Amino acid sequence: HGLFLRSAEALIRTARGSAAIYVGGNEQEPCADINVPLQDLIRLLDPATPYVRGSLWGGLADGHGGDGWLNLHDGPYGIQDPRAF
């Protein structure tokens, strides 16, 4: 997992200050031997930016977001009125 973590460190160093959130995995969480060091890297290099272990975790999938610290919702699905943007 060393290559992944070195790559993640480079990404965090590049994105810090401009990332809104870090997510460990899309719909699944990374294995513990990746997730724990990844959390440690984020806490060290960009402590102000929230981290969730996976896109379905921490309330992101049900609209509560990040165990209460972030209000995210899924969707909208379907055609939207462009004037709303």
CSV table of C-alpha atoms in Angstrom, one decimal:
chain,number,residue,atom,x,y,z
A,1,HIS,CA,0.0,0.0,0.0
A,2,GLY,CA,3.1,2.2,0.1
A,3,LEU,CA,2.6,3.5,-3.4
A,4,PHE,CA,-1.0,4.4,-2.8
A,5,LEU,CA,-0.2,6.3,0.3
A,6,ARG,CA,2.7,8.2,-1.3
A,7,SER,CA,0.4,9.1,-4.1
A,8,ALA,CA,-2.3,10.2,-1.6
A,9,GLU,CA,0.3,12.3,0.2
A,10,ALA,CA,1.2,14.1,-3.0
A,11,LEU,CA,-2.4,14.7,-3.8
A,12,ILE,CA,-3.1,16.1,-0.3
A,13,ARG,CA,-0.1,18.4,-0.5
A,14,THR,CA,-1.4,19.7,-3.9
A,15,ALA,CA,-5.1,20.0,-2.9
A,16,ARG,CA,-4.8,21.3,0.7
A,17,GLY,CA,-6.5,24.6,1.2
A,18,SER,CA,-8.7,24.0,-1.9
A,19,ALA,CA,-10.3,20.6,-1.2
A,20,ALA,CA,-13.8,20.7,0.3
A,21,ILE,CA,-13.7,17.1,1.6
A,22,TYR,CA,-11.6,13.9,1.3
A,23,VAL,CA,-13.3,10.6,0.8
A,24,GLY,CA,-11.4,7.4,1.3
A,25,GLY,CA,-13.5,5.3,-1.2
A,26,ASN,CA,-16.4,5.5,-3.6
A,27,GLU,CA,-19.3,3.6,-1.9
A,28,GLN,CA,-16.9,1.4,0.1
A,29,GLU,CA,-14.3,2.2,2.7
A,30,PRO,CA,-10.6,1.3,2.2
A,31,CYS,CA,-9.1,-1.5,4.2
A,32,ALA,CA,-7.9,-0.5,7.7
A,33,ASP,CA,-4.2,-0.6,6.7
A,34,ILE,CA,-4.9,2.1,4.1
A,35,ASN,CA,-7.7,4.0,5.9
A,36,VAL,CA,-5.8,4.6,9.1
A,37,PRO,CA,-2.6,6.0,7.5
A,38,LEU,CA,-4.7,8.0,5.1
A,39,GLN,CA,-6.6,9.6,7.9
A,40,ASP,CA,-3.3,10.3,9.7
A,41,LEU,CA,-1.9,12.0,6.5
A,42,ILE,CA,-4.9,14.2,6.2
A,43,ARG,CA,-4.8,15.2,9.9
A,44,LEU,CA,-1.1,16.0,9.5
A,45,LEU,CA,-1.2,17.8,6.1
A,46,ASP,CA,-4.7,19.4,5.9
A,47,PRO,CA,-6.3,19.2,9.3
A,48,ALA,CA,-9.0,21.7,8.4
A,49,THR,CA,-10.5,19.6,5.7
A,50,PRO,CA,-13.0,16.9,6.7
A,51,TYR,CA,-12.4,13.2,5.8
A,52,VAL,CA,-15.0,10.4,5.6
A,53,ARG,CA,-13.9,6.8,5.0
A,54,GLY,CA,-16.4,6.2,2.1
A,55,SER,CA,-19.1,8.0,0.1
A,56,LEU,CA,-21.8,5.9,1.8
A,57,TRP,CA,-20.5,6.4,5.3
A,58,GLY,CA,-20.6,9.3,7.8
A,59,GLY,CA,-24.2,10.1,6.7
A,60,LEU,CA,-23.3,11.2,3.2
A,61,ALA,CA,-25.6,8.7,1.5
A,62,ASP,CA,-28.7,9.6,3.6
A,63,GLY,CA,-28.3,13.4,3.4
A,64,HIS,CA,-27.0,14.0,6.9
A,65,GLY,CA,-23.4,14.3,5.9
A,66,GLY,CA,-20.2,13.6,7.8
A,67,ASP,CA,-21.8,12.6,11.1
A,68,GLY,CA,-23.5,16.0,11.3
A,69,TRP,CA,-20.8,18.3,10.3
A,70,LEU,CA,-21.7,18.6,6.6
A,71,ASN,CA,-25.1,18.9,5.0
A,72,LEU,CA,-24.8,17.0,1.7
A,73,HIS,CA,-27.6,15.4,-0.3
A,74,ASP,CA,-27.7,13.0,-3.2
A,75,GLY,CA,-29.2,14.1,-6.5
A,76,PRO,CA,-31.1,15.8,-7.9
A,77,TYR,CA,-32.1,13.3,-10.5
A,78,GLY,CA,-33.9,14.3,-13.7
A,79,ILE,CA,-34.1,17.4,-15.8
A,80,GLN,CA,-33.6,20.7,-13.8
A,81,ASP,CA,-34.6,24.2,-14.6
A,82,PRO,CA,-31.4,25.9,-15.8
A,83,ARG,CA,-32.6,29.2,-14.2
A,84,ALA,CA,-32.2,27.6,-10.8
A,85,PHE,CA,-28.5,27.7,-11.2
